[in-house]
Every structure is written in structure tokens, then in C-alpha cells.
JSON list of C-alpha atoms in Angstrom, two decimals:
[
{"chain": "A", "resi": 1, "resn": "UNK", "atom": "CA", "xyz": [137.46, 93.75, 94.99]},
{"chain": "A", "resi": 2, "resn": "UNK", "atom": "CA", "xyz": [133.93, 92.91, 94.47]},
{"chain": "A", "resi": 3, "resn": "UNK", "atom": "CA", "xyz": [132.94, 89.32, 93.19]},
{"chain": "A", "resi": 4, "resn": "UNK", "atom": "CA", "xyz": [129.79, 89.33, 92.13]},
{"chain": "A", "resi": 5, "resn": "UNK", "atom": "CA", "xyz": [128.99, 85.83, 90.44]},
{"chain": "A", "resi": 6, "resn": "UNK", "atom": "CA", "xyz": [126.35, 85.17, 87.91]},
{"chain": "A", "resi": 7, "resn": "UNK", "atom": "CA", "xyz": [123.41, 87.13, 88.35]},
{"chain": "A", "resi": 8, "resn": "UNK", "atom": "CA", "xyz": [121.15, 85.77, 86.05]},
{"chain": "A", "resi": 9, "resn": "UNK", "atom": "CA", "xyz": [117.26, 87.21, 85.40]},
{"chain": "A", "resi": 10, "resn": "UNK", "atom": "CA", "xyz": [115.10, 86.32, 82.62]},
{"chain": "A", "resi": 11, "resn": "UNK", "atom": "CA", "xyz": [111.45, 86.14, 81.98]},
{"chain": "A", "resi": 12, "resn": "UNK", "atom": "CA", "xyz": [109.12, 84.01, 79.31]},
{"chain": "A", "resi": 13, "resn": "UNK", "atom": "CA", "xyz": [106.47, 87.42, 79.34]},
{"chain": "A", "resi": 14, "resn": "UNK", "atom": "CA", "xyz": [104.46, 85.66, 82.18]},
{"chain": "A", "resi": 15, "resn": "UNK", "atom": "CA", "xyz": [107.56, 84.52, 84.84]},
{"chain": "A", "resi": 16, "resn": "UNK", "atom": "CA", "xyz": [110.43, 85.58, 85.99]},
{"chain": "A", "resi": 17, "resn": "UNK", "atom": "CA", "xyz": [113.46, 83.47, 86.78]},
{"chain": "A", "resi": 18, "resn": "UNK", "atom": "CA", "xyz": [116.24, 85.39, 88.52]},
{"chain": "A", "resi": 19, "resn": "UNK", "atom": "CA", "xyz": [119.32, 83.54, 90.41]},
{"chain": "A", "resi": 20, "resn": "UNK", "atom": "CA", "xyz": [122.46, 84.44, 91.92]},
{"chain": "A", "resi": 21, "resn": "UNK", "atom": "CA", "xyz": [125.01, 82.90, 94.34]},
{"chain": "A", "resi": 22, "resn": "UNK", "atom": "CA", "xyz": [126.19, 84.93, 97.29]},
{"chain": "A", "resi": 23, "resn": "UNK", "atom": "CA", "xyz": [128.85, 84.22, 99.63]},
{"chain": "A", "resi": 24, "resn": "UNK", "atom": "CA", "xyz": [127.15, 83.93, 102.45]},
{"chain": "A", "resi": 25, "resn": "UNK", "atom": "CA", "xyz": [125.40, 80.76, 104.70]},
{"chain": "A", "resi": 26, "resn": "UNK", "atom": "CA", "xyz": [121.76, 80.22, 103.49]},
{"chain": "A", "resi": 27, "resn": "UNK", "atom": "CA", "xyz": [120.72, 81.69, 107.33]},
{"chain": "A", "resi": 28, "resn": "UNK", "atom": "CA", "xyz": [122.65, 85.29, 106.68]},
{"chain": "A", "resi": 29, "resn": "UNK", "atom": "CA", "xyz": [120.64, 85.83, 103.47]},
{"chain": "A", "resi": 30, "resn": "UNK", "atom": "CA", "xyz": [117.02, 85.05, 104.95]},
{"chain": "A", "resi": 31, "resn": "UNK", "atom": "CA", "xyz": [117.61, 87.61, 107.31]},
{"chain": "A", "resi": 32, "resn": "UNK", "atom": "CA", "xyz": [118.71, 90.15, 104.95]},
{"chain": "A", "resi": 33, "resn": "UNK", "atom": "CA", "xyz": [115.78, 89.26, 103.27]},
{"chain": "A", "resi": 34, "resn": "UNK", "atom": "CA", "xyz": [113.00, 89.55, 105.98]},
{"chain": "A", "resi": 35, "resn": "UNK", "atom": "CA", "xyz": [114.41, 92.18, 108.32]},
{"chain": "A", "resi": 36, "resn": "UNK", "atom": "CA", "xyz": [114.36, 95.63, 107.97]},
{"chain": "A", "resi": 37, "resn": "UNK", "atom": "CA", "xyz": [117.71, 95.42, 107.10]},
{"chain": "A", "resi": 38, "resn": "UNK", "atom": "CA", "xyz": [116.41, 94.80, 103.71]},
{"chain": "A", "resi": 39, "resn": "UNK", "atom": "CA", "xyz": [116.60, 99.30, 103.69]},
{"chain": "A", "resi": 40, "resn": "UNK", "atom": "CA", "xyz": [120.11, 99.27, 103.95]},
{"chain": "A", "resi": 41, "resn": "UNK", "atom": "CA", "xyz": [120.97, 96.99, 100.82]},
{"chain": "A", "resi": 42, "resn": "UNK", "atom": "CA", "xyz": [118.13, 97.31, 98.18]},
{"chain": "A", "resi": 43, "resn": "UNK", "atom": "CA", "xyz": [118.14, 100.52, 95.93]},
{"chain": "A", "resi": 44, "resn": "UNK", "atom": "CA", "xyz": [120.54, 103.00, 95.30]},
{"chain": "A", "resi": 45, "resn": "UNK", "atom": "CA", "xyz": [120.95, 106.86, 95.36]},
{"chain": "A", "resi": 46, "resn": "UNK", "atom": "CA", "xyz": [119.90, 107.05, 91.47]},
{"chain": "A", "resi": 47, "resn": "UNK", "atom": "CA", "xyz": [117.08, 104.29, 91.55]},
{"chain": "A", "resi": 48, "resn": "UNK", "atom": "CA", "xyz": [114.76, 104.20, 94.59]},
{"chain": "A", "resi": 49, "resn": "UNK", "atom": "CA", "xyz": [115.62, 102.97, 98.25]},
{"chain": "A", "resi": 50, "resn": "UNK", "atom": "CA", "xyz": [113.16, 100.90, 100.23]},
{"chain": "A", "resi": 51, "resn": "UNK", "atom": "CA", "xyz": [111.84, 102.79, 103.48]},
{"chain": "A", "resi": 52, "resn": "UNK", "atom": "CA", "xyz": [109.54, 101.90, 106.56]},
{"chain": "A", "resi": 53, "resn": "UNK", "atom": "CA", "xyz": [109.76, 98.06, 106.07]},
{"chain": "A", "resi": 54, "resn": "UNK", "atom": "CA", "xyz": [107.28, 96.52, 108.52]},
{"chain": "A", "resi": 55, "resn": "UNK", "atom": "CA", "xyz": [107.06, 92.40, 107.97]},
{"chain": "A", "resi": 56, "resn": "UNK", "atom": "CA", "xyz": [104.51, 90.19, 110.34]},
{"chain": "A", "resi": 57, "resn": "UNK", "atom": "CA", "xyz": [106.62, 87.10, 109.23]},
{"chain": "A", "resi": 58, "resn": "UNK", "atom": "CA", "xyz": [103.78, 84.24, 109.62]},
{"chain": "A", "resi": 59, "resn": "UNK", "atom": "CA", "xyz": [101.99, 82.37, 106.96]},
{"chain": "A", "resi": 60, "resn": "UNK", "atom": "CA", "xyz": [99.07, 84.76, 106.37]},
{"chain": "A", "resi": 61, "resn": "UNK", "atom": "CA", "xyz": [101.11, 87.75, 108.17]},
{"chain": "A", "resi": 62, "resn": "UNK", "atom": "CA", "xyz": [101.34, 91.38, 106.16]},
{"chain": "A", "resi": 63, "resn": "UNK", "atom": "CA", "xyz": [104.90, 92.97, 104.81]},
{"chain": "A", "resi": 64, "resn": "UNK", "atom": "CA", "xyz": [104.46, 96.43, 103.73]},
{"chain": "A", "resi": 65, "resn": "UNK", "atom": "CA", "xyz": [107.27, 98.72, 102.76]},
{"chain": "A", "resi": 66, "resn": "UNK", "atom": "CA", "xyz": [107.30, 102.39, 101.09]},
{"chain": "A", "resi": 67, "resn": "UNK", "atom": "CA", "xyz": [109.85, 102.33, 97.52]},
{"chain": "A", "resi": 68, "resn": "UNK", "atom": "CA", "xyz": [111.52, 105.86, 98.12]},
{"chain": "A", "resi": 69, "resn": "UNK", "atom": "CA", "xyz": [112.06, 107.16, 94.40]},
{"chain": "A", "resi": 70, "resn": "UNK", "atom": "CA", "xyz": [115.50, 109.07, 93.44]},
{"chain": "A", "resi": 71, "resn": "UNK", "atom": "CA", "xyz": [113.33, 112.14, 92.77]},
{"chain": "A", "resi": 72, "resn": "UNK", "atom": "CA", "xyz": [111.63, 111.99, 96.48]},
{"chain": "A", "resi": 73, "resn": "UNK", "atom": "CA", "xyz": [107.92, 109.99, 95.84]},
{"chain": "A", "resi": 74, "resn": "UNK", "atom": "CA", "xyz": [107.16, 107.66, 98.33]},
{"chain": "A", "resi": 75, "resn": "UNK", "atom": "CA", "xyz": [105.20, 105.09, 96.86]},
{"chain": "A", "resi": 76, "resn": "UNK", "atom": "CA", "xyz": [104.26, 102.07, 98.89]},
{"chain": "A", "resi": 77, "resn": "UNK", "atom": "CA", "xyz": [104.42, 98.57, 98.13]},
{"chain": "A", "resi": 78, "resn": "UNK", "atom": "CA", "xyz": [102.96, 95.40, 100.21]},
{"chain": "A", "resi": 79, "resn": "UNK", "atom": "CA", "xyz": [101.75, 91.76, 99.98]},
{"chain": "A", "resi": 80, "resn": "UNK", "atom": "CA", "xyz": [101.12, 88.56, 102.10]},
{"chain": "A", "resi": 81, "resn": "UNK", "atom": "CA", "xyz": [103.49, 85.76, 102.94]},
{"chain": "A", "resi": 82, "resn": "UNK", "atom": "CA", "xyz": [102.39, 82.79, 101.85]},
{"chain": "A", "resi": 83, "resn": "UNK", "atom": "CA", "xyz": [104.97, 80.04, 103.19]},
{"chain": "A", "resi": 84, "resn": "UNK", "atom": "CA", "xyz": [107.57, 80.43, 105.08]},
{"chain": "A", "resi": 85, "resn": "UNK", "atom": "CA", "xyz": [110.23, 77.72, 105.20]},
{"chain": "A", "resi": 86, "resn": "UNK", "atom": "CA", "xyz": [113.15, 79.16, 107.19]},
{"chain": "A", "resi": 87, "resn": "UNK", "atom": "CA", "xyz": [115.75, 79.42, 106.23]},
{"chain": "A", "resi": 88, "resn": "UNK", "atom": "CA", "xyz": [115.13, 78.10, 102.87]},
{"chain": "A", "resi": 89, "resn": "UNK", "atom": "CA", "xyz": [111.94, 79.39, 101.06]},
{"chain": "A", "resi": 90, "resn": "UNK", "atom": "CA", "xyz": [110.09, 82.13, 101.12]},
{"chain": "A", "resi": 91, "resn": "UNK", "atom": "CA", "xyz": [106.56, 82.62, 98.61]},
{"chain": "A", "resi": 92, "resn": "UNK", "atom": "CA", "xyz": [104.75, 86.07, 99.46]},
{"chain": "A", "resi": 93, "resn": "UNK", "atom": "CA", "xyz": [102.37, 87.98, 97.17]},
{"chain": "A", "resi": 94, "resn": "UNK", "atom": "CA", "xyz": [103.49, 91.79, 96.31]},
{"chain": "A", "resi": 95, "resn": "UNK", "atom": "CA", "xyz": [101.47, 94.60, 94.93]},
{"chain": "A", "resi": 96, "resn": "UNK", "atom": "CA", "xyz": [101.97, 98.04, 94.22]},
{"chain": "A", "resi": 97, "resn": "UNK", "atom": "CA", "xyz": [99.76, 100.73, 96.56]},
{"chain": "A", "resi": 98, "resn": "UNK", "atom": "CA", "xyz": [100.07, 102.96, 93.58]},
{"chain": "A", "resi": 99, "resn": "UNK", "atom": "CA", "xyz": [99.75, 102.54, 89.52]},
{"chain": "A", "resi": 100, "resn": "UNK", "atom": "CA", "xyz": [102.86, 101.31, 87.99]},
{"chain": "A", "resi": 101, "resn": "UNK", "atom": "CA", "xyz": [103.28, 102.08, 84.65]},
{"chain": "A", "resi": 102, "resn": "UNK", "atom": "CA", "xyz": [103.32, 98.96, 82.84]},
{"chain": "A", "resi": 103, "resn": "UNK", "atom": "CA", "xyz": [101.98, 96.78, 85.90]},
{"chain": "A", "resi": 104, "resn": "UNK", "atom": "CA", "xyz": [99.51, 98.51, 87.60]},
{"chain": "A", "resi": 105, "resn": "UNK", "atom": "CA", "xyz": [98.02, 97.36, 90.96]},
{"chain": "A", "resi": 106, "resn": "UNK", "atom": "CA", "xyz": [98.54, 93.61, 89.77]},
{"chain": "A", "resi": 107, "resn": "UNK", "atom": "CA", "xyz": [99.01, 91.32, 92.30]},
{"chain": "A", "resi": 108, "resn": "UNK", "atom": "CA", "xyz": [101.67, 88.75, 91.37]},
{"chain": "A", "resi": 109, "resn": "UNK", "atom": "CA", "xyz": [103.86, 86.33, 93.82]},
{"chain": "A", "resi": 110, "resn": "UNK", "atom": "CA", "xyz": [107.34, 85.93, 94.36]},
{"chain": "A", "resi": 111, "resn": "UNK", "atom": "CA", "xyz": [109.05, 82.84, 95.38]},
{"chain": "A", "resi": 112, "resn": "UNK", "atom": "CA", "xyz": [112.86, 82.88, 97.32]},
{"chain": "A", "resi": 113, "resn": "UNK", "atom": "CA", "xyz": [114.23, 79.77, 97.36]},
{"chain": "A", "resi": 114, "resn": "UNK", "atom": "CA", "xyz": [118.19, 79.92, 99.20]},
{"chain": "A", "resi": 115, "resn": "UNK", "atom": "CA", "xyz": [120.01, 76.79, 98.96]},
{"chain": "A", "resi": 116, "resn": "UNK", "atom": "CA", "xyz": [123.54, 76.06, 100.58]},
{"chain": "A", "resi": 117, "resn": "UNK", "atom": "CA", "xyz": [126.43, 75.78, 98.33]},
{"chain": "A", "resi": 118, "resn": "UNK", "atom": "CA", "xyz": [129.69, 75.33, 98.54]},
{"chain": "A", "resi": 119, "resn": "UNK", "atom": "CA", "xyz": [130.48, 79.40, 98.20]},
{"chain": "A", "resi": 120, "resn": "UNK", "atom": "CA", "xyz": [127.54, 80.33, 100.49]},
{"chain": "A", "resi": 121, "resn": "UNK", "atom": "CA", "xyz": [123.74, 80.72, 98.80]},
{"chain": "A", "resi": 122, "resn": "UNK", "atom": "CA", "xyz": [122.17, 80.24, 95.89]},
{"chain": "A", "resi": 123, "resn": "UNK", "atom": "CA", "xyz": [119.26, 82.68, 95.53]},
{"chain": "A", "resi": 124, "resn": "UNK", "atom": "CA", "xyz": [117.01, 81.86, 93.11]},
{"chain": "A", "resi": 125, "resn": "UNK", "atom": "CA", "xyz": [113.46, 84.29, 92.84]},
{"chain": "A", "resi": 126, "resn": "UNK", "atom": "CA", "xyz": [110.37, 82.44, 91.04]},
{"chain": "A", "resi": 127, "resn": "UNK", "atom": "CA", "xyz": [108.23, 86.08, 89.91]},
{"chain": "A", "resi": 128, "resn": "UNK", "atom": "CA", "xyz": [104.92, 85.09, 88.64]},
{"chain": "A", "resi": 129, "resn": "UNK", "atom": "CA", "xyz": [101.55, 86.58, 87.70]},
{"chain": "A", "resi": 130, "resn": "UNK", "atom": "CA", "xyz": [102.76, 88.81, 84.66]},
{"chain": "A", "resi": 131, "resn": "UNK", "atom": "CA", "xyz": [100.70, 87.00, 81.98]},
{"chain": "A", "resi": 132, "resn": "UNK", "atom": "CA", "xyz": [99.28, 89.70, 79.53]},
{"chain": "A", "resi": 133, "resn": "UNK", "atom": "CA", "xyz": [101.86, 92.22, 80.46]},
{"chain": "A", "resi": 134, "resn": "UNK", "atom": "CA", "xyz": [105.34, 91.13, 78.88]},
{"chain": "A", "resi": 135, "resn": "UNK", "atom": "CA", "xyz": [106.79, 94.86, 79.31]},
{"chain": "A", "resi": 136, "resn": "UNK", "atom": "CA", "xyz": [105.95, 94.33, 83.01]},
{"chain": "A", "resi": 137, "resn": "UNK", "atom": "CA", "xyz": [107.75, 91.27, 82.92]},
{"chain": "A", "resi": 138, "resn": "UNK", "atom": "CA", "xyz": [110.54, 92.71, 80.88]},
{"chain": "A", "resi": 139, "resn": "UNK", "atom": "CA", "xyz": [111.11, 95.53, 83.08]},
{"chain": "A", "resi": 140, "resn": "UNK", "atom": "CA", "xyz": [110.75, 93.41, 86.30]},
{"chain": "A", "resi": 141, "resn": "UNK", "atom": "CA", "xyz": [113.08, 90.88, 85.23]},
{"chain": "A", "resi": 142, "resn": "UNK", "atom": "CA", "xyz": [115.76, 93.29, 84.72]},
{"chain": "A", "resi": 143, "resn": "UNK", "atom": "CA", "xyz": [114.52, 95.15, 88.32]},
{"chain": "A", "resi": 144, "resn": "UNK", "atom": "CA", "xyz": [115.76, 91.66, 89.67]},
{"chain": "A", "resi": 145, "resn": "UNK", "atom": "CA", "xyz": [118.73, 91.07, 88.38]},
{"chain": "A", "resi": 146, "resn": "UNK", "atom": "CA", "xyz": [119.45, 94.82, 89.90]},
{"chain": "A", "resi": 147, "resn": "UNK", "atom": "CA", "xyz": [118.23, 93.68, 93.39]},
{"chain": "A", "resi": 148, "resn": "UNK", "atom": "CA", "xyz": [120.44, 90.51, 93.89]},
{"chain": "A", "resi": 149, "resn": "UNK", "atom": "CA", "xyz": [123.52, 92.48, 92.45]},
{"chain": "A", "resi": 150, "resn": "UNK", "atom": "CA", "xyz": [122.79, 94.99, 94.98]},
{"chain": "A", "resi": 151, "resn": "UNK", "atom": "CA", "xyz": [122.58, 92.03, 97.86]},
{"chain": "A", "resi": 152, "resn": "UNK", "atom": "CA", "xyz": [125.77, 90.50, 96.32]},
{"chain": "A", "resi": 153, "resn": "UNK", "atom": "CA", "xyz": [127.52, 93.64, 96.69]},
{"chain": "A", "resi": 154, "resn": "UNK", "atom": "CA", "xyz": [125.91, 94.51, 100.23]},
{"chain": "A", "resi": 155, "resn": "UNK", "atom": "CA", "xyz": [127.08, 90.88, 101.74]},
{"chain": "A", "resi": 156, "resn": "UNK", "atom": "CA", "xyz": [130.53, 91.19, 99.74]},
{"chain": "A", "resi": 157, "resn": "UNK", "atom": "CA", "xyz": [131.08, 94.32, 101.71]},
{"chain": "A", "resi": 158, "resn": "UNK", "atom": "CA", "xyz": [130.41, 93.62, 105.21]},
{"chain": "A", "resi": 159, "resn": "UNK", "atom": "CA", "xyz": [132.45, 89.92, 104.51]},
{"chain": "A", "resi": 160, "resn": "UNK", "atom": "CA", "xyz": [135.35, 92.03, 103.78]},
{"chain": "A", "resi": 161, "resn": "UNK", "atom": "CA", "xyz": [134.73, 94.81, 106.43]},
{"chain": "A", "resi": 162, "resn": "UNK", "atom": "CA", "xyz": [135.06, 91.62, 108.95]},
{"chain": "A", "resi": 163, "resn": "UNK", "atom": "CA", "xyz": [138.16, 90.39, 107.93]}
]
């Protein structure tokens, strides 16, 4: 059974506010998040998986990886962390290598913040940078709330697997 509490995303037009809690320590969900194990969790068959993830995880370093659509495009994606607080913050720029349909090449920057609770993490992404472009905003809010059910579900599974 699959508990999957509160994902929450929603965006003003210019930010995005997105939040879970996952059932997990705060140290098991920065790793997910900055490993290449991030290709085994995010996407699904009928969405897009993400391939190749390469992360020089620094302030200043590079993270590229390539979003592998459902219909076969590779289309890459990339950015530059910004700070690093491990395990409990995360702010990294992101861009697409390609032209999005309602974003474009924008650069924007996305903020993790994981704080302990007393069910595991609370995982809360700050997405900024979208002023002007509300149906980029729109749609990426909604991308969110798809990527931290997909990490809810991912964590759930291998919890249970181990018990």
C-alpha cells in the first residue's frame, strides 16, 4: 500500500512552490536527489525518463542530464549548483538544451530545501525565474507535483522491499 502524503505544487505565474513529505531521513533523499540514482525514480514509461545524469556537486560545479521522451527524443537539460548545504539545501540553476514550448531556453533556479520530520523529510522545491511566462509556470508547477509523487512512491517502495 502506497502512502503518498500531501504533495502539494502551486505557482503565483512567476514561482513555484511545491512540497511533499517522504518517509525517509533528510540524508536518504539528498542522495536520491544528487546521484545518478535520480534515473531510476524520476519519469515514467508514458512521460519521459531522465538519462546520462552527470553532477560535479560543488558550488559552481555543472549537472547535466538528457530528459528521454516517451516517444524516444533525447533532449538534454543542465544548470549550475549554486549552494550546496548537505544534507539540507540545495539551489542550482536549470535550463533546457533545446526549445521548450512554453519556456524556451530560460534559465530559471530551483531551490530543495529537506527538513527532518517526525515521518522522515519534508521536501519543499522553491522554482523561480518564470515571470512573463505563467503557462510555463502552470505547466511546471504541475511537472513538480509529478516528480515528488514519483520520489514518494520510489522511497515507499524500496522501505517496504526492506522490511
Amino acid at each position: 500500500m502506497m502512502h503518498l502524503l500531501g504533495v502539494q505544487s502551486m505557482t503565483n505565474g512567476e514561482t513555484i512552490m511545491a512540497s511533499a513529505e517522504i518517509e525517509a531521513p533528510v540524508e536518504r533523499i539528498f542522495s536520491a536527489l544528487v546521484t545518478r540514482e535520480i534515473e531510476q525514480w524520476w519519469g515514467s514509461a508514458d512521460t519521459y525518463r531522465m538519462a546520462d545524469w552527470s553532477a560535479d556537486l560543488r558550488i559552481g560545479g555543472r549537472w547535466t542530464v538528457v530528459v528521454r521522451m516517451a516517444d524516444g527524443r533525447d533532449l538534454p537539460a543542465g544548470g549550475e549548483f549554486l549552494e550546496i548545504e548537505s544534507p539540507r539545501r540545495i539551489v542550482q540553476t536549470r535550463a533546457y538544451g533545446w526549445d521548450h514550448p512554453t519556456l524556451g531556453r530560460r534559465q530559471t533556479t530551483v531551490a530543495w530545501l529537506l527538513a527532518p520530520t517526525a515521518r522522515g523529510t519534508r521536501l519543499t522545491i522553491c522554482h523561480g525565474g518564470f515571470a512573463g511566462l505563467g503557462d510555463a509556470a502552470t505547466e511546471h508547477a504541475e511537472g513538480w507535483g509529478r516528480v515528488l509523487a514519483w520520489l514518494q512512491a520510489y522511497v515507499e517502495a524500496e522501505r517496504l522491499a526492506a522490511a
